[in-house]
Amino acid sequence: MVVIKNLIAFEDEAGNRFFSNVESLETARGTSVKAFASFDDLTKDENGKNATVAKLLPPLPDINLPIYCVGLNYGSHAKEAKLNVPANPPVWTKPSAALASPGSSIPMSRFCASHLPDWEGELVFVTSREVRDVSPETASSCILGYTIGNDISCRFFQLPEQSGGQFFYAKAFDKFAPIGPVLVSPASFENMKSARLITRINGEVKQNTVIEEDMIFNPARVLSWMSQSTTIPAYTAVMTGTPSGVGAFQTPRQFLKNGDVVEIEICGIGILRNDILFEDGQDSMM
């Protein structure tokens, strides 16, 4: 079996999807790499061929699975939201249609654009195998790698008077889960004990924290909790929560605007970059 170091998924100019195990965290368009039509072929080093990267895709072996999300998992965010830290991680999902590619535009309908769209820079892990009732001690061995995500949220629909305070509806819209650009191995990422998460909107820093110091429930604890009496498929992406600095708690409040460029950087993984596109305009909610 091939040891995965830095996994990318991409399309070539003809629109064919490939996987590649690359050395660099930054694989530019036009780069020629050893490519495989399936993740299984890559792990077996079978049927490889040279292909040219035309467009990066989410670095996930399976793009048809629900995306798990965790809330209130950073002490700084719980503090800014004036919410108590729960005994266990709050968990919900986004549908697979929420997945979006690194470097792509995030199209928002007038409906979404008008209901307080916000950013949430997050560390993401991906499971390496199917798990159920896994212990926290064993869960670390069930993680394929780490990447970056943006848990985009329409804050209006998180208000208790609007949707009972639930998170799913506010976060489950199409393309509201950009993930990428590369999936790095646990061995590579765990060497980054002081890894910092930074979110920039149009170049201005909004979120900035050392993950290990701010995170409440680590990935192993999250995966163990998720898997109790629940089968979690192999290659499930899990967004692990966001630190302080989201738009809803800025002074004054700030929300995503048409043309905004969102960059989320995690040391040792790279930068997830997407621009926001209000296709049909926006109604004022402020």
mmCIF file of C-alpha atoms in Angstrom:
data_model
loop_
_atom_site.group_PDB
_atom_site.id
_atom_site.type_symbol
_atom_site.label_atom_id
_atom_site.label_comp_id
_atom_site.label_asym_id
_atom_site.label_seq_id
_atom_site.Cartn_x
_atom_site.Cartn_y
_atom_site.Cartn_z
ATOM 1 C CA MET A 1 0.000 0.000 0.000
ATOM 2 C CA VAL A 2 1.191 3.479 -0.882
ATOM 3 C CA VAL A 3 1.660 5.823 2.064
ATOM 4 C CA ILE A 4 -0.374 8.964 1.441
ATOM 5 C CA LYS A 5 1.621 12.144 2.047
ATOM 6 C CA ASN A 6 -0.300 14.965 0.348
ATOM 7 C CA LEU A 7 -3.427 13.912 -1.541
ATOM 8 C CA ILE A 8 -4.990 16.082 -4.223
ATOM 9 C CA ALA A 9 -7.981 15.458 -6.456
ATOM 10 C CA PHE A 10 -8.249 17.314 -9.737
ATOM 11 C CA GLU A 11 -9.695 17.526 -13.218
ATOM 12 C CA ASP A 12 -7.626 17.589 -16.375
ATOM 13 C CA GLU A 13 -8.550 19.798 -19.335
ATOM 14 C CA ALA A 14 -10.966 17.142 -20.585
ATOM 15 C CA GLY A 15 -12.837 17.099 -17.280
ATOM 16 C CA ASN A 16 -11.563 13.695 -16.148
ATOM 17 C CA ARG A 17 -11.185 13.279 -12.358
ATOM 18 C CA PHE A 18 -7.894 12.038 -10.944
ATOM 19 C CA PHE A 19 -6.058 11.584 -7.657
ATOM 20 C CA SER A 20 -2.379 12.208 -7.009
ATOM 21 C CA ASN A 21 0.007 11.821 -4.080
ATOM 22 C CA VAL A 22 2.170 14.941 -4.356
ATOM 23 C CA GLU A 23 5.205 16.374 -2.580
ATOM 24 C CA SER A 24 4.176 20.029 -2.535
ATOM 25 C CA LEU A 25 1.283 21.586 -0.615
ATOM 26 C CA GLU A 26 0.801 23.928 -3.576
ATOM 27 C CA THR A 27 0.086 22.185 -6.872
ATOM 28 C CA ALA A 28 -0.604 24.819 -9.493
ATOM 29 C CA ARG A 29 -2.755 24.628 -12.585
ATOM 30 C CA GLY A 30 -0.691 23.312 -15.463
ATOM 31 C CA THR A 31 1.425 21.028 -13.266
ATOM 32 C CA SER A 32 1.991 17.520 -14.618
ATOM 33 C CA VAL A 33 1.670 14.794 -11.963
ATOM 34 C CA LYS A 34 1.440 11.014 -11.705
ATOM 35 C CA ALA A 35 -2.316 10.509 -11.605
ATOM 36 C CA PHE A 36 -4.794 7.732 -10.879
ATOM 37 C CA ALA A 37 -8.418 7.491 -11.961
ATOM 38 C CA SER A 38 -9.461 6.081 -8.562
ATOM 39 C CA PHE A 39 -8.238 6.404 -4.996
ATOM 40 C CA ASP A 40 -7.994 2.614 -4.826
ATOM 41 C CA ASP A 41 -5.600 2.596 -7.792
ATOM 42 C CA LEU A 42 -3.501 5.266 -6.098
ATOM 43 C CA THR A 43 -3.172 3.277 -2.868
ATOM 44 C CA LYS A 44 -2.118 0.218 -4.883
ATOM 45 C CA ASP A 45 0.067 2.250 -7.284
ATOM 46 C CA GLU A 46 -1.740 0.678 -10.234
ATOM 47 C CA ASN A 47 -2.687 2.157 -13.619
ATOM 48 C CA GLY A 48 -0.917 5.444 -13.019
ATOM 49 C CA LYS A 49 -0.399 7.924 -15.861
ATOM 50 C CA ASN A 50 0.825 11.472 -16.319
ATOM 51 C CA ALA A 51 -1.950 14.076 -16.250
ATOM 52 C CA THR A 52 -2.029 17.856 -16.106
ATOM 53 C CA VAL A 53 -3.883 19.670 -13.329
ATOM 54 C CA ALA A 54 -6.567 21.970 -14.760
ATOM 55 C CA LYS A 55 -8.794 22.411 -11.699
ATOM 56 C CA LEU A 56 -8.385 21.305 -8.104
ATOM 57 C CA LEU A 57 -11.278 19.395 -6.523
ATOM 58 C CA PRO A 58 -11.995 18.597 -2.860
ATOM 59 C CA PRO A 59 -9.268 16.108 -1.824
ATOM 60 C CA LEU A 60 -11.756 13.432 -0.777
ATOM 61 C CA PRO A 61 -11.787 9.818 -2.017
ATOM 62 C CA ASP A 62 -15.619 9.869 -1.922
ATOM 63 C CA ILE A 63 -17.560 13.075 -2.693
ATOM 64 C CA ASN A 64 -21.014 11.546 -2.248
ATOM 65 C CA LEU A 65 -21.132 11.342 1.544
ATOM 66 C CA PRO A 66 -22.680 13.704 4.084
ATOM 67 C CA ILE A 67 -20.186 16.082 5.692
ATOM 68 C CA TYR A 68 -20.151 16.011 9.492
ATOM 69 C CA CYS A 69 -19.782 19.271 11.422
ATOM 70 C CA VAL A 70 -18.996 20.149 15.035
ATOM 71 C CA GLY A 71 -20.110 23.256 16.917
ATOM 72 C CA LEU A 72 -18.731 25.121 19.938
ATOM 73 C CA ASN A 73 -15.399 23.354 19.689
ATOM 74 C CA TYR A 74 -13.150 26.364 20.327
ATOM 75 C CA GLY A 75 -13.036 28.115 23.668
ATOM 76 C CA SER A 76 -12.636 31.512 21.994
ATOM 77 C CA HIS A 77 -15.771 31.026 19.870
ATOM 78 C CA ALA A 78 -17.878 29.839 22.815
ATOM 79 C CA LYS A 79 -16.742 32.955 24.665
ATOM 80 C CA GLU A 80 -17.602 35.384 21.848
ATOM 81 C CA ALA A 81 -21.008 33.698 21.415
ATOM 82 C CA LYS A 82 -21.593 33.827 25.190
ATOM 83 C CA LEU A 83 -22.470 30.118 25.195
ATOM 84 C CA ASN A 84 -21.519 27.437 27.675
ATOM 85 C CA VAL A 85 -19.224 24.658 26.488
ATOM 86 C CA PRO A 86 -21.254 21.407 26.416
ATOM 87 C CA ALA A 87 -20.075 18.114 27.877
ATOM 88 C CA ASN A 88 -19.988 16.541 24.405
ATOM 89 C CA PRO A 89 -19.398 17.979 20.936
ATOM 90 C CA PRO A 90 -22.582 19.171 19.165
ATOM 91 C CA VAL A 91 -22.747 17.358 15.805
ATOM 92 C CA TRP A 92 -24.810 17.812 12.634
ATOM 93 C CA THR A 93 -24.317 17.186 8.921
ATOM 94 C CA LYS A 94 -24.293 18.991 5.621
ATOM 95 C CA PRO A 95 -25.469 17.094 2.520
ATOM 96 C CA SER A 96 -22.944 16.101 -0.134
ATOM 97 C CA ALA A 97 -24.385 18.820 -2.412
ATOM 98 C CA ALA A 98 -22.866 21.376 -0.021
ATOM 99 C CA LEU A 99 -19.353 20.351 -1.087
ATOM 100 C CA ALA A 100 -17.395 22.924 -3.119
ATOM 101 C CA SER A 101 -13.931 22.935 -4.654
ATOM 102 C CA PRO A 102 -10.909 24.959 -3.563
ATOM 103 C CA GLY A 103 -10.414 27.989 -5.773
ATOM 104 C CA SER A 104 -14.006 27.981 -6.995
ATOM 105 C CA SER A 105 -16.624 30.702 -6.731
ATOM 106 C CA ILE A 106 -19.318 30.063 -4.132
ATOM 107 C CA PRO A 107 -22.600 30.996 -5.844
ATOM 108 C CA MET A 108 -25.312 32.254 -3.516
ATOM 109 C CA SER A 109 -28.917 32.699 -4.539
ATOM 110 C CA ARG A 110 -30.735 35.872 -3.492
ATOM 111 C CA PHE A 111 -32.340 33.795 -0.728
ATOM 112 C CA CYS A 112 -28.969 32.853 0.802
ATOM 113 C CA ALA A 113 -27.300 36.197 0.137
ATOM 114 C CA SER A 114 -30.118 37.974 1.969
ATOM 115 C CA HIS A 115 -29.974 35.933 5.189
ATOM 116 C CA LEU A 116 -26.679 36.930 6.822
ATOM 117 C CA PRO A 117 -24.092 34.639 5.164
ATOM 118 C CA ASP A 118 -21.035 34.179 7.364
ATOM 119 C CA TRP A 119 -17.655 32.436 7.320
ATOM 120 C CA GLU A 120 -16.211 29.744 9.594
ATOM 121 C CA GLY A 121 -12.626 28.652 8.971
ATOM 122 C CA GLU A 122 -12.140 25.062 10.146
ATOM 123 C CA LEU A 123 -9.720 22.165 10.369
ATOM 124 C CA VAL A 124 -11.195 19.114 8.612
ATOM 125 C CA PHE A 125 -10.270 15.468 9.061
ATOM 126 C CA VAL A 126 -11.237 12.548 6.812
ATOM 127 C CA THR A 127 -11.829 9.003 8.020
ATOM 128 C CA SER A 128 -9.673 6.211 6.604
ATOM 129 C CA ARG A 129 -12.141 3.363 7.140
ATOM 130 C CA GLU A 130 -15.685 2.620 8.260
ATOM 131 C CA VAL A 131 -16.050 2.951 12.020
ATOM 132 C CA ARG A 132 -18.705 2.343 14.664
ATOM 133 C CA ASP A 133 -18.366 2.580 18.462
ATOM 134 C CA VAL A 134 -14.685 3.462 18.115
ATOM 135 C CA SER A 135 -12.876 4.498 21.313
ATOM 136 C CA PRO A 136 -10.992 7.814 21.602
ATOM 137 C CA GLU A 137 -7.785 5.787 21.949
ATOM 138 C CA THR A 138 -8.418 3.949 18.661
ATOM 139 C CA ALA A 139 -9.997 6.818 16.697
ATOM 140 C CA SER A 140 -6.686 8.490 15.807
ATOM 141 C CA SER A 141 -5.718 5.432 13.765
ATOM 142 C CA CYS A 142 -8.935 5.838 11.732
ATOM 143 C CA ILE A 143 -8.021 9.254 10.303
ATOM 144 C CA LEU A 144 -6.729 9.356 6.728
ATOM 145 C CA GLY A 145 -5.596 12.967 6.849
ATOM 146 C CA TYR A 146 -6.335 16.634 7.457
ATOM 147 C CA THR A 147 -7.430 19.507 5.237
ATOM 148 C CA ILE A 148 -9.230 22.885 5.472
ATOM 149 C CA GLY A 149 -12.923 23.766 5.275
ATOM 150 C CA ASN A 150 -15.285 26.725 5.440
ATOM 151 C CA ASP A 151 -18.552 25.977 7.234
ATOM 152 C CA ILE A 152 -20.475 28.765 5.486
ATOM 153 C CA SER A 153 -23.615 29.669 7.428
ATOM 154 C CA CYS A 154 -26.720 31.818 6.983
ATOM 155 C CA ARG A 155 -26.917 33.154 10.541
ATOM 156 C CA PHE A 156 -30.553 34.250 10.215
ATOM 157 C CA PHE A 157 -31.675 30.619 10.229
ATOM 158 C CA GLN A 158 -29.766 29.817 13.421
ATOM 159 C CA LEU A 159 -31.938 32.226 15.387
ATOM 160 C CA PRO A 160 -34.241 30.296 17.770
ATOM 161 C CA GLU A 161 -37.295 32.243 16.630
ATOM 162 C CA GLN A 162 -36.592 31.349 12.994
ATOM 163 C CA SER A 163 -35.666 27.664 13.053
ATOM 164 C CA GLY A 164 -35.640 26.604 16.687
ATOM 165 C CA GLY A 165 -31.916 27.191 16.995
ATOM 166 C CA GLN A 166 -30.944 24.133 14.927
ATOM 167 C CA PHE A 167 -27.865 24.359 12.695
ATOM 168 C CA PHE A 168 -28.617 22.114 9.705
ATOM 169 C CA TYR A 169 -30.858 24.428 7.672
ATOM 170 C CA ALA A 170 -28.554 27.427 8.147
ATOM 171 C CA LYS A 171 -25.520 25.550 6.848
ATOM 172 C CA ALA A 172 -26.751 22.947 4.368
ATOM 173 C CA PHE A 173 -27.212 25.044 1.217
ATOM 174 C CA ASP A 174 -25.521 24.033 -2.027
ATOM 175 C CA LYS A 175 -21.770 24.789 -2.139
ATOM 176 C CA PHE A 176 -21.692 25.872 1.528
ATOM 177 C CA ALA A 177 -18.788 23.495 2.326
ATOM 178 C CA PRO A 178 -15.672 24.313 0.327
ATOM 179 C CA ILE A 179 -12.889 21.880 1.296
ATOM 180 C CA GLY A 180 -9.230 21.667 0.248
ATOM 181 C CA PRO A 181 -6.796 22.220 -1.317
ATOM 182 C CA VAL A 182 -4.805 19.184 -0.125
ATOM 183 C CA LEU A 183 -5.261 16.331 2.357
ATOM 184 C CA VAL A 184 -2.092 15.902 4.411
ATOM 185 C CA SER A 185 -1.211 12.756 6.294
ATOM 186 C CA PRO A 186 -1.617 12.591 10.102
ATOM 187 C CA ALA A 187 2.144 12.042 10.414
ATOM 188 C CA SER A 188 2.819 15.283 8.551
ATOM 189 C CA PHE A 189 0.182 17.337 10.349
ATOM 190 C CA GLU A 190 0.897 16.060 13.852
ATOM 191 C CA ASN A 191 4.378 17.517 13.523
ATOM 192 C CA MET A 192 2.648 20.929 13.435
ATOM 193 C CA LYS A 193 1.785 21.112 17.139
ATOM 194 C CA SER A 194 1.604 24.901 16.994
ATOM 195 C CA ALA A 195 -0.441 25.003 13.765
ATOM 196 C CA ARG A 196 -2.288 28.285 13.427
ATOM 197 C CA LEU A 197 -5.661 28.791 11.706
ATOM 198 C CA ILE A 198 -6.062 32.187 10.035
ATOM 199 C CA THR A 199 -9.111 33.408 8.096
ATOM 200 C CA ARG A 200 -8.827 36.473 5.891
ATOM 201 C CA ILE A 201 -11.633 38.334 4.125
ATOM 202 C CA ASN A 202 -10.246 40.426 1.268
ATOM 203 C CA GLY A 203 -6.839 40.180 2.932
ATOM 204 C CA GLU A 204 -8.022 41.349 6.379
ATOM 205 C CA VAL A 205 -7.451 38.874 9.207
ATOM 206 C CA LYS A 206 -10.710 37.892 10.952
ATOM 207 C CA GLN A 207 -9.780 34.644 12.704
ATOM 208 C CA ASN A 208 -6.368 33.823 14.121
ATOM 209 C CA THR A 209 -5.703 31.065 16.655
ATOM 210 C CA VAL A 210 -3.371 28.207 17.548
ATOM 211 C CA ILE A 211 -5.582 25.171 16.975
ATOM 212 C CA GLU A 212 -4.237 22.916 19.717
ATOM 213 C CA GLU A 213 -4.504 25.652 22.361
ATOM 214 C CA ASP A 214 -8.070 26.721 21.471
ATOM 215 C CA MET A 215 -9.776 23.465 20.396
ATOM 216 C CA ILE A 216 -11.899 21.774 23.080
ATOM 217 C CA PHE A 217 -12.615 18.309 21.629
ATOM 218 C CA ASN A 218 -9.742 16.938 19.547
ATOM 219 C CA PRO A 219 -10.413 14.963 16.329
ATOM 220 C CA ALA A 220 -10.136 11.572 18.046
ATOM 221 C CA ARG A 221 -12.678 12.590 20.682
ATOM 222 C CA VAL A 222 -15.001 13.962 17.994
ATOM 223 C CA LEU A 223 -14.812 10.808 15.873
ATOM 224 C CA SER A 224 -15.377 8.560 18.875
ATOM 225 C CA TRP A 225 -18.465 10.532 19.928
ATOM 226 C CA MET A 226 -19.892 10.586 16.379
ATOM 227 C CA SER A 227 -19.485 6.841 16.008
ATOM 228 C CA GLN A 228 -21.376 5.707 19.088
ATOM 229 C CA SER A 229 -24.141 3.380 17.795
ATOM 230 C CA THR A 230 -23.619 5.059 14.397
ATOM 231 C CA THR A 231 -21.780 3.744 11.352
ATOM 232 C CA ILE A 232 -19.476 6.419 9.938
ATOM 233 C CA PRO A 233 -18.430 5.508 6.373
ATOM 234 C CA ALA A 234 -14.846 5.457 5.198
ATOM 235 C CA TYR A 235 -13.728 8.805 3.712
ATOM 236 C CA THR A 236 -16.230 10.905 5.655
ATOM 237 C CA ALA A 237 -15.099 14.547 5.969
ATOM 238 C CA VAL A 238 -15.551 16.080 9.428
ATOM 239 C CA MET A 239 -15.402 19.853 10.012
ATOM 240 C CA THR A 240 -14.125 20.295 13.558
ATOM 241 C CA GLY A 241 -15.451 23.740 14.522
ATOM 242 C CA THR A 242 -14.350 27.352 14.260
ATOM 243 C CA PRO A 243 -12.517 29.818 16.512
ATOM 244 C CA SER A 244 -13.599 33.355 17.391
ATOM 245 C CA GLY A 245 -13.794 35.993 14.680
ATOM 246 C CA VAL A 246 -16.861 35.003 12.674
ATOM 247 C CA GLY A 247 -18.817 37.865 11.121
ATOM 248 C CA ALA A 248 -21.847 37.647 13.397
ATOM 249 C CA PHE A 249 -19.704 38.675 16.392
ATOM 250 C CA GLN A 250 -17.654 41.410 14.747
ATOM 251 C CA THR A 251 -18.287 44.960 15.949
ATOM 252 C CA PRO A 252 -20.166 46.067 13.956
ATOM 253 C CA ARG A 253 -21.485 42.786 12.562
ATOM 254 C CA GLN A 254 -20.050 41.826 9.176
ATOM 255 C CA PHE A 255 -21.372 39.313 6.690
ATOM 256 C CA LEU A 256 -20.174 38.020 3.349
ATOM 257 C CA LYS A 257 -20.666 40.330 0.378
ATOM 258 C CA ASN A 258 -20.644 39.833 -3.352
ATOM 259 C CA GLY A 259 -17.058 39.592 -4.577
ATOM 260 C CA ASP A 260 -15.512 38.861 -1.173
ATOM 261 C CA VAL A 261 -12.425 36.651 -1.267
ATOM 262 C CA VAL A 262 -12.212 34.239 1.662
ATOM 263 C CA GLU A 263 -8.828 32.711 2.478
ATOM 264 C CA ILE A 264 -8.439 30.152 5.264
ATOM 265 C CA GLU A 265 -4.872 29.169 6.042
ATOM 266 C CA ILE A 266 -3.630 26.385 8.309
ATOM 267 C CA CYS A 267 0.098 25.982 8.824
ATOM 268 C CA GLY A 268 1.249 22.714 7.296
ATOM 269 C CA ILE A 269 -1.809 22.321 5.041
ATOM 270 C CA GLY A 270 -2.017 25.420 2.863
ATOM 271 C CA ILE A 271 -4.665 27.960 1.931
ATOM 272 C CA LEU A 272 -8.296 27.345 0.980
ATOM 273 C CA ARG A 273 -9.364 30.259 -1.214
ATOM 274 C CA ASN A 274 -12.864 30.968 -2.579
ATOM 275 C CA ASP A 275 -14.691 34.044 -3.789
ATOM 276 C CA ILE A 276 -18.340 34.796 -3.064
ATOM 277 C CA LEU A 277 -20.791 35.352 -5.923
ATOM 278 C CA PHE A 278 -24.275 36.774 -5.370
ATOM 279 C CA GLU A 279 -25.797 35.608 -8.636
ATOM 280 C CA ASP A 280 -29.173 37.340 -8.219
ATOM 281 C CA GLY A 281 -28.363 40.235 -5.925
ATOM 282 C CA GLN A 282 -29.283 40.690 -2.266
ATOM 283 C CA ASP A 283 -32.064 42.057 -0.065
ATOM 284 C CA SER A 284 -30.912 44.049 2.963
ATOM 285 C CA MET A 285 -31.319 42.356 6.360
ATOM 286 C CA MET A 286 -29.194 44.789 8.387
#
